[in-house]
PDB file of C-alpha atoms in Angstrom:
ATOM      1  CA  UNK L 282       8.691  12.127  21.555  1.00  0.00           C
ATOM      2  CA  UNK L 283       8.680  14.362  18.421  1.00  0.00           C
ATOM      3  CA  UNK L 284       5.880  13.748  15.921  1.00  0.00           C
ATOM      4  CA  UNK L 285       6.676  11.673  12.848  1.00  0.00           C
ATOM      5  CA  UNK L 286       7.367  13.746   9.712  1.00  0.00           C
ATOM      6  CA  UNK L 287       4.581  13.908   7.162  1.00  0.00           C
ATOM      7  CA  UNK L 288       5.036  11.468   4.269  1.00  0.00           C
ATOM      8  CA  UNK L 289       5.497  12.900   0.803  1.00  0.00           C
ATOM      9  CA  UNK L 290       2.981  10.492  -0.717  1.00  0.00           C
ATOM     10  CA  UNK L 291      -0.163   8.748   0.548  1.00  0.00           C
ATOM     11  CA  UNK L 292      -1.611   5.760  -1.337  1.00  0.00           C
ATOM     12  CA  UNK L 293      -5.334   5.397  -0.548  1.00  0.00           C
ATOM     13  CA  UNK L 294      -6.925   2.014  -1.325  1.00  0.00           C
ATOM     14  CA  UNK L 295     -10.574   1.086  -0.595  1.00  0.00           C
ATOM     15  CA  UNK L 296     -10.933  -2.615   0.195  1.00  0.00           C
ATOM     16  CA  UNK L 297     -14.075  -4.749   0.064  1.00  0.00           C
ATOM     17  CA  UNK L 298     -13.487  -8.506   0.126  1.00  0.00           C
ATOM     18  CA  UNK L 299     -10.073  -8.613  -1.556  1.00  0.00           C
ATOM     19  CA  UNK L 300      -8.270 -10.918   0.861  1.00  0.00           C
ATOM     20  CA  UNK L 301      -6.250 -12.867  -1.706  1.00  0.00           C
ATOM     21  CA  UNK L 302      -4.984  -9.662  -3.308  1.00  0.00           C
ATOM     22  CA  UNK L 303      -3.803  -7.815  -0.209  1.00  0.00           C
ATOM     23  CA  UNK L 304      -0.381  -9.355   0.430  1.00  0.00           C
ATOM     24  CA  UNK L 305       0.819  -9.246  -3.204  1.00  0.00           C
ATOM     25  CA  UNK L 306      -0.590  -5.738  -3.644  1.00  0.00           C
ATOM     26  CA  UNK L 307       1.243  -4.477  -0.570  1.00  0.00           C
ATOM     27  CA  UNK L 308       4.454  -6.093  -1.772  1.00  0.00           C
ATOM     28  CA  UNK L 309       4.111  -4.501  -5.216  1.00  0.00           C
ATOM     29  CA  UNK L 310       3.574  -1.019  -3.803  1.00  0.00           C
ATOM     30  CA  UNK L 311       6.472  -1.317  -1.363  1.00  0.00           C
ATOM     31  CA  UNK L 312       8.763  -2.551  -4.140  1.00  0.00           C
ATOM     32  CA  UNK L 313       7.678   0.172  -6.559  1.00  0.00           C
ATOM     33  CA  UNK L 314       7.940   3.144  -4.205  1.00  0.00           C
ATOM     34  CA  UNK L 315      10.791   2.259  -1.832  1.00  0.00           C
ATOM     35  CA  UNK L 316      13.786   4.397  -2.689  1.00  0.00           C
ATOM     36  CA  UNK L 317      11.858   6.160  -5.488  1.00  0.00           C
ATOM     37  CA  UNK L 318       9.939   8.750  -3.449  1.00  0.00           C
ATOM     38  CA  UNK L 319      11.156  10.609  -0.341  1.00  0.00           C
ATOM     39  CA  UNK L 320       8.582   8.910   1.925  1.00  0.00           C
ATOM     40  CA  UNK L 321       5.184   7.293   1.599  1.00  0.00           C
ATOM     41  CA  UNK L 322       2.329   5.613   3.438  1.00  0.00           C
ATOM     42  CA  UNK L 323      -0.250   3.051   2.328  1.00  0.00           C
ATOM     43  CA  UNK L 324      -3.756   3.645   3.680  1.00  0.00           C
ATOM     44  CA  UNK L 325      -6.200   0.773   3.413  1.00  0.00           C
ATOM     45  CA  UNK L 326      -9.860   1.567   4.117  1.00  0.00           C
ATOM     46  CA  UNK L 327     -11.714  -1.654   4.885  1.00  0.00           C
ATOM     47  CA  UNK L 328     -15.220  -1.068   3.550  1.00  0.00           C
ATOM     48  CA  UNK L 329     -17.065  -3.689   5.587  1.00  0.00           C
ATOM     49  CA  UNK L 330     -15.221  -6.740   4.244  1.00  0.00           C
ATOM     50  CA  UNK L 331     -16.589 -10.141   5.295  1.00  0.00           C
ATOM     51  CA  UNK L 332     -13.988 -12.463   3.743  1.00  0.00           C
ATOM     52  CA  UNK L 333     -11.210 -12.057   6.300  1.00  0.00           C
ATOM     53  CA  UNK L 334      -9.641  -9.017   4.667  1.00  0.00           C
ATOM     54  CA  UNK L 335      -9.863  -7.067   7.927  1.00  0.00           C
ATOM     55  CA  UNK L 336      -7.600  -9.293  10.075  1.00  0.00           C
ATOM     56  CA  UNK L 337      -5.115  -9.650   7.223  1.00  0.00           C
ATOM     57  CA  UNK L 338      -4.952  -5.872   6.821  1.00  0.00           C
ATOM     58  CA  UNK L 339      -4.212  -5.548  10.536  1.00  0.00           C
ATOM     59  CA  UNK L 340      -1.413  -8.078  10.174  1.00  0.00           C
ATOM     60  CA  UNK L 341       0.050  -6.156   7.239  1.00  0.00           C
ATOM     61  CA  UNK L 342      -0.010  -2.991   9.352  1.00  0.00           C
ATOM     62  CA  UNK L 343       1.948  -4.812  12.057  1.00  0.00           C
ATOM     63  CA  UNK L 344       4.451  -6.136   9.524  1.00  0.00           C
ATOM     64  CA  UNK L 345       5.076  -2.922   7.603  1.00  0.00           C
ATOM     65  CA  UNK L 346       5.392   0.533   9.197  1.00  0.00           C
ATOM     66  CA  UNK L 347       4.232   2.166   5.937  1.00  0.00           C
ATOM     67  CA  UNK L 348       0.788   0.522   6.198  1.00  0.00           C
ATOM     68  CA  UNK L 349      -2.127   2.108   8.057  1.00  0.00           C
ATOM     69  CA  UNK L 350      -5.594   0.553   8.225  1.00  0.00           C
ATOM     70  CA  UNK L 351      -9.040   1.969   8.939  1.00  0.00           C
ATOM     71  CA  UNK L 352     -12.116  -0.241   9.301  1.00  0.00           C
ATOM     72  CA  UNK L 353     -15.698   0.832   8.569  1.00  0.00           C
ATOM     73  CA  UNK L 354     -18.349  -0.737  10.784  1.00  0.00           C
ATOM     74  CA  UNK L 355     -20.221  -1.839   7.639  1.00  0.00           C
ATOM     75  CA  UNK L 356     -20.126  -1.396   3.878  1.00  0.00           C
ATOM     76  CA  UNK L 357     -20.580   2.244   2.855  1.00  0.00           C
ATOM     77  CA  UNK L 358     -19.313   2.175  -0.738  1.00  0.00           C
ATOM     78  CA  UNK L 359     -16.237   3.260  -2.641  1.00  0.00           C
ATOM     79  CA  UNK L 360     -16.835   7.005  -2.493  1.00  0.00           C
ATOM     80  CA  UNK L 361     -17.089   6.901   1.295  1.00  0.00           C
ATOM     81  CA  UNK L 362     -13.887   4.857   1.457  1.00  0.00           C
ATOM     82  CA  UNK L 363     -12.032   7.359  -0.718  1.00  0.00           C
ATOM     83  CA  UNK L 364     -13.363  10.230   1.384  1.00  0.00           C
ATOM     84  CA  UNK L 365     -12.210   8.570   4.608  1.00  0.00           C
ATOM     85  CA  UNK L 366      -8.805   7.874   3.082  1.00  0.00           C
ATOM     86  CA  UNK L 367      -8.437  11.477   1.941  1.00  0.00           C
ATOM     87  CA  UNK L 368      -9.231  12.713   5.442  1.00  0.00           C
ATOM     88  CA  UNK L 369      -6.679  10.384   7.036  1.00  0.00           C
ATOM     89  CA  UNK L 370      -3.940  10.846   4.418  1.00  0.00           C
ATOM     90  CA  UNK L 371      -0.953  12.907   5.513  1.00  0.00           C
ATOM     91  CA  UNK L 372       0.855  13.242   2.180  1.00  0.00           C
ATOM     92  CA  UNK L 373       1.010  16.337  -0.001  1.00  0.00           C
ATOM     93  CA  UNK L 374       0.363  14.037  -2.952  1.00  0.00           C
ATOM     94  CA  UNK L 375      -2.405  11.444  -2.723  1.00  0.00           C
ATOM     95  CA  UNK L 376      -2.563   8.395  -4.973  1.00  0.00           C
ATOM     96  CA  UNK L 377      -5.755   6.366  -5.357  1.00  0.00           C
ATOM     97  CA  UNK L 378      -5.717   2.715  -6.334  1.00  0.00           C
ATOM     98  CA  UNK L 379      -8.043  -0.291  -6.333  1.00  0.00           C
ATOM     99  CA  UNK L 380      -7.312  -3.442  -4.375  1.00  0.00           C
ATOM    100  CA  UNK L 381      -7.981  -5.848  -7.241  1.00  0.00           C
ATOM    101  CA  UNK L 382      -4.405  -6.211  -8.589  1.00  0.00           C
ATOM    102  CA  UNK L 383      -5.514  -5.030 -12.024  1.00  0.00           C
ATOM    103  CA  UNK L 384      -3.002  -2.173 -11.990  1.00  0.00           C
ATOM    104  CA  UNK L 385       0.793  -2.028 -11.991  1.00  0.00           C
ATOM    105  CA  UNK L 386       2.028  -0.190  -8.904  1.00  0.00           C
ATOM    106  CA  UNK L 387       5.074   0.944 -10.874  1.00  0.00           C
ATOM    107  CA  UNK L 388       2.746   3.114 -12.978  1.00  0.00           C
ATOM    108  CA  UNK L 389       2.472   5.421  -9.962  1.00  0.00           C
ATOM    109  CA  UNK L 390       6.009   6.540 -10.816  1.00  0.00           C
ATOM    110  CA  UNK L 391       4.896   7.332 -14.374  1.00  0.00           C
ATOM    111  CA  UNK L 392       2.121   9.616 -13.111  1.00  0.00           C
ATOM    112  CA  UNK L 393       4.226  11.500 -10.555  1.00  0.00           C
ATOM    113  CA  UNK L 394       6.252  13.618 -13.028  1.00  0.00           C
ATOM    114  CA  UNK L 395       2.999  14.927 -14.528  1.00  0.00           C
ATOM    115  CA  UNK L 396       1.891  15.956 -11.033  1.00  0.00           C
ATOM    116  CA  UNK L 397       4.593  18.628 -11.170  1.00  0.00           C
ATOM    117  CA  UNK L 398       2.528  20.385 -13.853  1.00  0.00           C
ATOM    118  CA  UNK L 399      -1.062  19.331 -13.105  1.00  0.00           C
ATOM    119  CA  UNK L 400      -3.281  19.253 -10.024  1.00  0.00           C
ATOM    120  CA  UNK L 401      -4.841  15.885 -10.924  1.00  0.00           C
ATOM    121  CA  UNK L 402      -3.253  13.163 -13.050  1.00  0.00           C
ATOM    122  CA  UNK L 403      -5.543  10.337 -14.197  1.00  0.00           C
ATOM    123  CA  UNK L 404      -4.597   6.899 -15.448  1.00  0.00           C
ATOM    124  CA  UNK L 405      -6.155   5.713 -18.699  1.00  0.00           C
ATOM    125  CA  UNK L 406      -6.770   1.984 -19.230  1.00  0.00           C
ATOM    126  CA  UNK L 407      -6.182   2.262 -22.954  1.00  0.00           C
ATOM    127  CA  UNK L 408      -5.900  -1.529 -23.314  1.00  0.00           C
ATOM    128  CA  UNK L 409      -8.470  -2.932 -20.886  1.00  0.00           C
ATOM    129  CA  UNK L 410      -8.644  -6.523 -19.705  1.00  0.00           C
ATOM    130  CA  UNK L 411     -12.178  -6.806 -18.322  1.00  0.00           C
ATOM    131  CA  UNK L 412     -15.088  -8.950 -19.415  1.00  0.00           C
ATOM    132  CA  UNK L 413     -17.309  -7.815 -22.303  1.00  0.00           C
ATOM    133  CA  UNK L 414     -20.174  -6.581 -20.108  1.00  0.00           C
ATOM    134  CA  UNK L 415     -17.862  -4.437 -18.018  1.00  0.00           C
ATOM    135  CA  UNK L 416     -16.114  -2.974 -21.066  1.00  0.00           C
ATOM    136  CA  UNK L 417     -19.372  -2.148 -22.836  1.00  0.00           C
ATOM    137  CA  UNK L 418     -21.001  -0.594 -19.786  1.00  0.00           C
ATOM    138  CA  UNK L 419     -17.916   1.539 -19.151  1.00  0.00           C
ATOM    139  CA  UNK L 420     -17.746   2.604 -22.798  1.00  0.00           C
ATOM    140  CA  UNK L 421     -21.353   3.781 -22.739  1.00  0.00           C
ATOM    141  CA  UNK L 422     -20.996   5.542 -19.390  1.00  0.00           C
ATOM    142  CA  UNK L 423     -17.744   7.241 -20.431  1.00  0.00           C
ATOM    143  CA  UNK L 424     -19.182   8.454 -23.736  1.00  0.00           C
ATOM    144  CA  UNK L 425     -22.217  10.018 -22.064  1.00  0.00           C
ATOM    145  CA  UNK L 426     -20.101  11.526 -19.278  1.00  0.00           C
ATOM    146  CA  UNK L 427     -17.660  13.172 -21.699  1.00  0.00           C
ATOM    147  CA  UNK L 428     -20.529  14.603 -23.760  1.00  0.00           C
ATOM    148  CA  UNK L 429     -22.210  16.121 -20.719  1.00  0.00           C
ATOM    149  CA  UNK L 430     -19.310  17.197 -18.482  1.00  0.00           C
ATOM    150  CA  UNK L 431     -16.644  17.832 -21.157  1.00  0.00           C
ATOM    151  CA  UNK L 432     -13.998  16.814 -18.635  1.00  0.00           C
ATOM    152  CA  UNK L 433     -11.554  15.800 -21.388  1.00  0.00           C
ATOM    153  CA  UNK L 434     -10.732  12.396 -19.849  1.00  0.00           C
ATOM    154  CA  UNK L 435     -11.179   9.063 -21.634  1.00  0.00           C
ATOM    155  CA  UNK L 436     -11.428   6.801 -18.593  1.00  0.00           C
ATOM    156  CA  UNK L 437     -12.589   8.428 -15.382  1.00  0.00           C
ATOM    157  CA  UNK L 438     -13.307   4.948 -13.962  1.00  0.00           C
ATOM    158  CA  UNK L 439      -9.594   4.177 -13.767  1.00  0.00           C
ATOM    159  CA  UNK L 440      -8.851   4.292 -10.047  1.00  0.00           C
ATOM    160  CA  UNK L 441      -5.147   5.039 -10.492  1.00  0.00           C
ATOM    161  CA  UNK L 442      -4.900   8.808 -10.015  1.00  0.00           C
ATOM    162  CA  UNK L 443      -2.558  11.304  -8.358  1.00  0.00           C
ATOM    163  CA  UNK L 444      -4.110  14.275  -6.558  1.00  0.00           C
ATOM    164  CA  UNK L 445      -2.500  17.273  -4.966  1.00  0.00           C
ATOM    165  CA  UNK L 446      -3.848  17.677  -1.449  1.00  0.00           C
ATOM    166  CA  UNK L 447      -5.501  20.987  -2.373  1.00  0.00           C
ATOM    167  CA  UNK L 448      -7.758  19.125  -4.819  1.00  0.00           C
ATOM    168  CA  UNK L 449      -9.193  16.579  -2.382  1.00  0.00           C
ATOM    169  CA  UNK L 450      -9.622  19.307   0.228  1.00  0.00           C
ATOM    170  CA  UNK L 451     -11.717  21.361  -2.201  1.00  0.00           C
ATOM    171  CA  UNK L 452     -13.895  18.711  -3.867  1.00  0.00           C
ATOM    172  CA  UNK L 453     -17.158  17.892  -2.050  1.00  0.00           C
ATOM    173  CA  UNK L 454     -17.940  14.174  -2.158  1.00  0.00           C
ATOM    174  CA  UNK L 455     -21.308  12.458  -2.184  1.00  0.00           C
ATOM    175  CA  UNK L 456     -22.172   8.838  -2.921  1.00  0.00           C
ATOM    176  CA  UNK L 457     -21.067   7.909  -6.437  1.00  0.00           C
ATOM    177  CA  UNK L 458     -19.003  11.062  -6.987  1.00  0.00           C
ATOM    178  CA  UNK L 459     -15.708   9.158  -7.240  1.00  0.00           C
ATOM    179  CA  UNK L 460     -16.678   8.465 -10.859  1.00  0.00           C
ATOM    180  CA  UNK L 461     -16.458  12.195 -11.628  1.00  0.00           C
ATOM    181  CA  UNK L 462     -13.198  13.299  -9.997  1.00  0.00           C
ATOM    182  CA  UNK L 463     -11.860  14.986 -13.190  1.00  0.00           C
ATOM    183  CA  UNK L 464     -15.078  16.937 -13.812  1.00  0.00           C
ATOM    184  CA  UNK L 465     -15.275  18.035 -10.180  1.00  0.00           C
ATOM    185  CA  UNK L 466     -11.625  19.098 -10.197  1.00  0.00           C
ATOM    186  CA  UNK L 467     -12.021  21.136 -13.392  1.00  0.00           C
ATOM    187  CA  UNK L 468     -15.187  22.680 -11.987  1.00  0.00           C
ATOM    188  CA  UNK L 469     -13.112  24.233  -9.196  1.00  0.00           C
ATOM    189  CA  UNK L 470     -10.414  25.482 -11.533  1.00  0.00           C
ATOM    190  CA  UNK L 471      -7.841  22.711 -11.115  1.00  0.00           C
ATOM    191  CA  UNK L 472      -5.767  21.390 -14.003  1.00  0.00           C
ATOM    192  CA  UNK L 473      -6.286  17.784 -15.141  1.00  0.00           C
ATOM    193  CA  UNK L 474      -4.438  15.444 -17.482  1.00  0.00           C
ATOM    194  CA  UNK L 475      -4.287  11.718 -18.207  1.00  0.00           C
ATOM    195  CA  UNK L 476      -1.742   9.136 -19.326  1.00  0.00           C
ATOM    196  CA  UNK L 477      -2.032   5.451 -20.332  1.00  0.00           C
ATOM    197  CA  UNK L 478      -1.411   2.833 -17.643  1.00  0.00           C
ATOM    198  CA  UNK L 479      -1.208  -0.949 -17.704  1.00  0.00           C
ATOM    199  CA  UNK L 480      -4.282  -3.025 -16.923  1.00  0.00           C
ATOM    200  CA  UNK L 481      -4.515  -6.732 -16.108  1.00  0.00           C
ATOM    201  CA  UNK L 482      -7.305  -9.322 -15.818  1.00  0.00           C
ATOM    202  CA  UNK L 483      -8.670  -9.878 -12.336  1.00  0.00           C
ATOM    203  CA  UNK L 484      -7.004 -12.952 -10.815  1.00  0.00           C
ATOM    204  CA  UNK L 485      -8.792 -13.150  -7.452  1.00  0.00           C
ATOM    205  CA  UNK L 486     -12.112 -12.012  -6.042  1.00  0.00           C
ATOM    206  CA  UNK L 487     -15.137 -10.628  -7.859  1.00  0.00           C
ATOM    207  CA  UNK L 488     -15.871  -7.288  -9.465  1.00  0.00           C
ATOM    208  CA  UNK L 489     -18.235  -5.089  -7.470  1.00  0.00           C
ATOM    209  CA  UNK L 490     -19.701  -3.427 -10.574  1.00  0.00           C
ATOM    210  CA  UNK L 491     -22.000  -4.404 -13.416  1.00  0.00           C
ATOM    211  CA  UNK L 492     -24.499  -2.760 -15.741  1.00  0.00           C
ATOM    212  CA  UNK L 493     -27.026  -2.034 -12.994  1.00  0.00           C
ATOM    213  CA  UNK L 494     -24.687  -0.205 -10.637  1.00  0.00           C
ATOM    214  CA  UNK L 495     -22.395   1.229 -13.317  1.00  0.00           C
ATOM    215  CA  UNK L 496     -24.511   2.686 -16.130  1.00  0.00           C
ATOM    216  CA  UNK L 497     -27.767   3.515 -14.359  1.00  0.00           C
ATOM    217  CA  UNK L 498     -26.222   4.946 -11.204  1.00  0.00           C
ATOM    218  CA  UNK L 499     -23.645   6.858 -13.227  1.00  0.00           C
ATOM    219  CA  UNK L 500     -26.310   8.458 -15.412  1.00  0.00           C
ATOM    220  CA  UNK L 501     -28.301   9.489 -12.365  1.00  0.00           C
ATOM    221  CA  UNK L 502     -25.226  10.956 -10.686  1.00  0.00           C
ATOM    222  CA  UNK L 503     -24.322  12.721 -13.920  1.00  0.00           C
ATOM    223  CA  UNK L 504     -27.390  14.904 -13.533  1.00  0.00           C
ATOM    224  CA  UNK L 505     -26.145  16.015 -10.119  1.00  0.00           C
ATOM    225  CA  UNK L 506     -22.657  16.766 -11.465  1.00  0.00           C
ATOM    226  CA  UNK L 507     -24.072  18.833 -14.309  1.00  0.00           C
ATOM    227  CA  UNK L 508     -26.194  20.765 -11.814  1.00  0.00           C
ATOM    228  CA  UNK L 509     -23.077  21.504  -9.720  1.00  0.00           C
ATOM    229  CA  UNK L 510     -21.091  22.575 -12.777  1.00  0.00           C
ATOM    230  CA  UNK L 511     -23.711  25.143 -13.704  1.00  0.00           C
ATOM    231  CA  UNK L 512     -23.985  26.555 -10.174  1.00  0.00           C
ATOM    232  CA  UNK L 513     -20.427  26.304  -8.902  1.00  0.00           C
ATOM    233  CA  UNK L 514     -19.215  29.559  -7.337  1.00  0.00           C
ATOM    234  CA  UNK L 515     -16.096  30.865  -9.064  1.00  0.00           C
ATOM    235  CA  UNK L 516     -14.559  34.279  -8.403  1.00  0.00           C
ATOM    236  CA  UNK L 517     -11.241  36.081  -7.983  1.00  0.00           C
ATOM    237  CA  UNK L 518     -10.216  39.047  -5.898  1.00  0.00           C
ATOM    238  CA  UNK L 519      -8.959  42.159  -7.613  1.00  0.00           C
ATOM    239  CA  UNK L 520      -5.244  42.814  -7.079  1.00  0.00           C
TER     240      UNK L 520
END
């Protein structure tokens, strides 16, 4: 039997206790991408969910040939889930997305044209619909990050991004590094841009982030990113 052709697009989604969001999210992605891109796959990485997300993901994989599921044996965190998804993704273009239904899957189509010119396209939640604590903590973290890394992106915490495969293959990931994808991409010479995307209030489940694990961890990780920026090896061969 000949191997299946590689999909054009892979959508990588970390999942941790998002059971009520999974079926509508899958439906939205299928509706948005079907007939709009040559081919695609949806990769769910179950990051140690305990709310029944795992069995439902397996059912979705049985119901839809586009869906693939990978289960961690425990919770490892969002960066690990992205890393696992990148390693399993078969597409030349890789989209990242959260499982909280706070994004519009149709915005993927708005980012794709920019991917013809840039290596990494980032969504920007210009009009955010989060609680006050989350908005303030993100505003502080983003302001400090921009000042230190000069990555030129307003909202690196927006999970909706489109990567060329060469970017995810080049960027080294460590815990917490998903917050700095634009800075890491620029550090290795890749081109980065951003565009506004829709954002909605969370309808189901609970946010996994607050001040403690957003600001303080981000500031600590920022030191590591700045260290890498200053010591990154960059060179070209003479023609």
